[in-house]
Amino acid sequence: HFVEYLNYEVLDDFGWELTDDDLFEKAARADLDRVDYGEILVEPHESILEAAEKHGFAWPFACRGGACSNCAIALIDGEVPPPNSHVLPPELIDSGIRLSCITTPVTKDAQIVYNVKHLPGVNELLL
Ligand code: FES
């Protein structure tokens, strides 16, 4: 499964929103550093966080077990099943927030924004 990723800090820098329809088109055109934007291969047995680390990236995490939400990502496209964890309230899950340490995509392609732990609603959950 291929996951196209984008760093939330880039949205902040450029004034983009998670809800922008053309978010990833803009990212593709912006000549961003590989750390901030690109694509990784996620094997079925690994979490998105593990795959990112295997590709040499240091995405935020703390517990690695679905208990803290430091690793939160926002799903923009594709399917990543909701985590089997009670740390995320249903309204965040409904709005596409997932935990990269315990989830893996089920669609061939997915688009996610990582580093969303400072988003309102997510930052209140941080342990
Ligand atoms: Fe704590 Fe993922 S690192 S929930």
PDB file of N, CA, C and O and ligand atoms in Angstrom, residues 61-71 99 101, ligand 1:
ATOM      1  N   PHE A  61       5.856  10.320  17.953  1.00  0.00           N
ATOM      2  CA  PHE A  61       5.218   9.190  18.649  1.00  0.00           C
ATOM      3  C   PHE A  61       5.645   9.274  20.109  1.00  0.00           C
ATOM      4  O   PHE A  61       6.553  10.016  20.448  1.00  0.00           O
ATOM      5  N   ALA A  62       4.992   8.496  20.963  1.00  0.00           N
ATOM      6  CA  ALA A  62       5.471   8.347  22.331  1.00  0.00           C
ATOM      7  C   ALA A  62       5.259   6.912  22.796  1.00  0.00           C
ATOM      8  O   ALA A  62       6.210   6.187  23.030  1.00  0.00           O
ATOM      9  N   CYS A  63       4.006   6.463  22.858  1.00  0.00           N
ATOM     10  CA  CYS A  63       3.760   5.147  23.469  1.00  0.00           C
ATOM     11  C   CYS A  63       3.883   3.985  22.487  1.00  0.00           C
ATOM     12  O   CYS A  63       4.125   2.869  22.899  1.00  0.00           O
ATOM     13  N   ARG A  64       3.682   4.217  21.235  1.00  0.00           N
ATOM     14  CA  ARG A  64       3.649   3.197  20.173  1.00  0.00           C
ATOM     15  C   ARG A  64       2.577   2.138  20.404  1.00  0.00           C
ATOM     16  O   ARG A  64       2.629   1.073  19.812  1.00  0.00           O
ATOM     17  N   GLY A  65       1.609   2.432  21.232  1.00  0.00           N
ATOM     18  CA  GLY A  65       0.607   1.401  21.516  1.00  0.00           C
ATOM     19  C   GLY A  65      -0.827   1.899  21.503  1.00  0.00           C
ATOM     20  O   GLY A  65      -1.703   1.283  22.087  1.00  0.00           O
ATOM     21  N   GLY A  66      -1.080   3.034  20.866  1.00  0.00           N
ATOM     22  CA  GLY A  66      -2.463   3.504  20.751  1.00  0.00           C
ATOM     23  C   GLY A  66      -3.001   4.164  22.005  1.00  0.00           C
ATOM     24  O   GLY A  66      -4.213   4.253  22.185  1.00  0.00           O
ATOM     25  N   ALA A  67      -2.120   4.663  22.872  1.00  0.00           N
ATOM     26  CA  ALA A  67      -2.606   5.203  24.144  1.00  0.00           C
ATOM     27  C   ALA A  67      -2.378   6.696  24.336  1.00  0.00           C
ATOM     28  O   ALA A  67      -2.876   7.259  25.297  1.00  0.00           O
ATOM     29  N   CYS A  68      -1.649   7.351  23.432  1.00  0.00           N
ATOM     30  CA  CYS A  68      -1.288   8.744  23.748  1.00  0.00           C
ATOM     31  C   CYS A  68      -1.689   9.762  22.684  1.00  0.00           C
ATOM     32  O   CYS A  68      -1.797  10.942  22.988  1.00  0.00           O
ATOM     33  N   SER A  69      -1.853   9.356  21.477  1.00  0.00           N
ATOM     34  CA  SER A  69      -2.210  10.215  20.335  1.00  0.00           C
ATOM     35  C   SER A  69      -1.105  11.155  19.847  1.00  0.00           C
ATOM     36  O   SER A  69      -1.361  12.033  19.030  1.00  0.00           O
ATOM     37  N   ASN A  70       0.110  11.001  20.330  1.00  0.00           N
ATOM     38  CA  ASN A  70       1.220  11.801  19.782  1.00  0.00           C
ATOM     39  C   ASN A  70       1.454  11.515  18.304  1.00  0.00           C
ATOM     40  O   ASN A  70       1.971  12.350  17.579  1.00  0.00           O
ATOM     41  N   CYS A  71       1.105  10.313  17.870  1.00  0.00           N
ATOM     42  CA  CYS A  71       1.382   9.897  16.492  1.00  0.00           C
ATOM     43  C   CYS A  71       0.227  10.196  15.546  1.00  0.00           C
ATOM     44  O   CYS A  71       0.196   9.675  14.437  1.00  0.00           O
ATOM     45  N   LEU A  99      -4.322   6.884  14.338  1.00  0.00           N
ATOM     46  CA  LEU A  99      -3.061   6.781  15.083  1.00  0.00           C
ATOM     47  C   LEU A  99      -2.076   5.993  14.231  1.00  0.00           C
ATOM     48  O   LEU A  99      -2.289   4.811  13.962  1.00  0.00           O
ATOM     49  N   CYS A 101       0.727   4.728  14.808  1.00  0.00           N
ATOM     50  CA  CYS A 101       1.497   3.633  15.422  1.00  0.00           C
ATOM     51  C   CYS A 101       0.756   2.310  15.391  1.00  0.00           C
ATOM     52  O   CYS A 101       1.373   1.265  15.562  1.00  0.00           O
TER      53      CYS A 101
HETATM   54 FE1  FES B   1       0.935   6.800  21.288  1.00  0.00          FE
HETATM   55 FE2  FES B   1       0.576   6.199  18.735  1.00  0.00          FE
HETATM   56  S1  FES B   1       2.409   6.711  19.718  1.00  0.00           S
HETATM   57  S2  FES B   1      -0.922   6.461  20.250  1.00  0.00           S
END
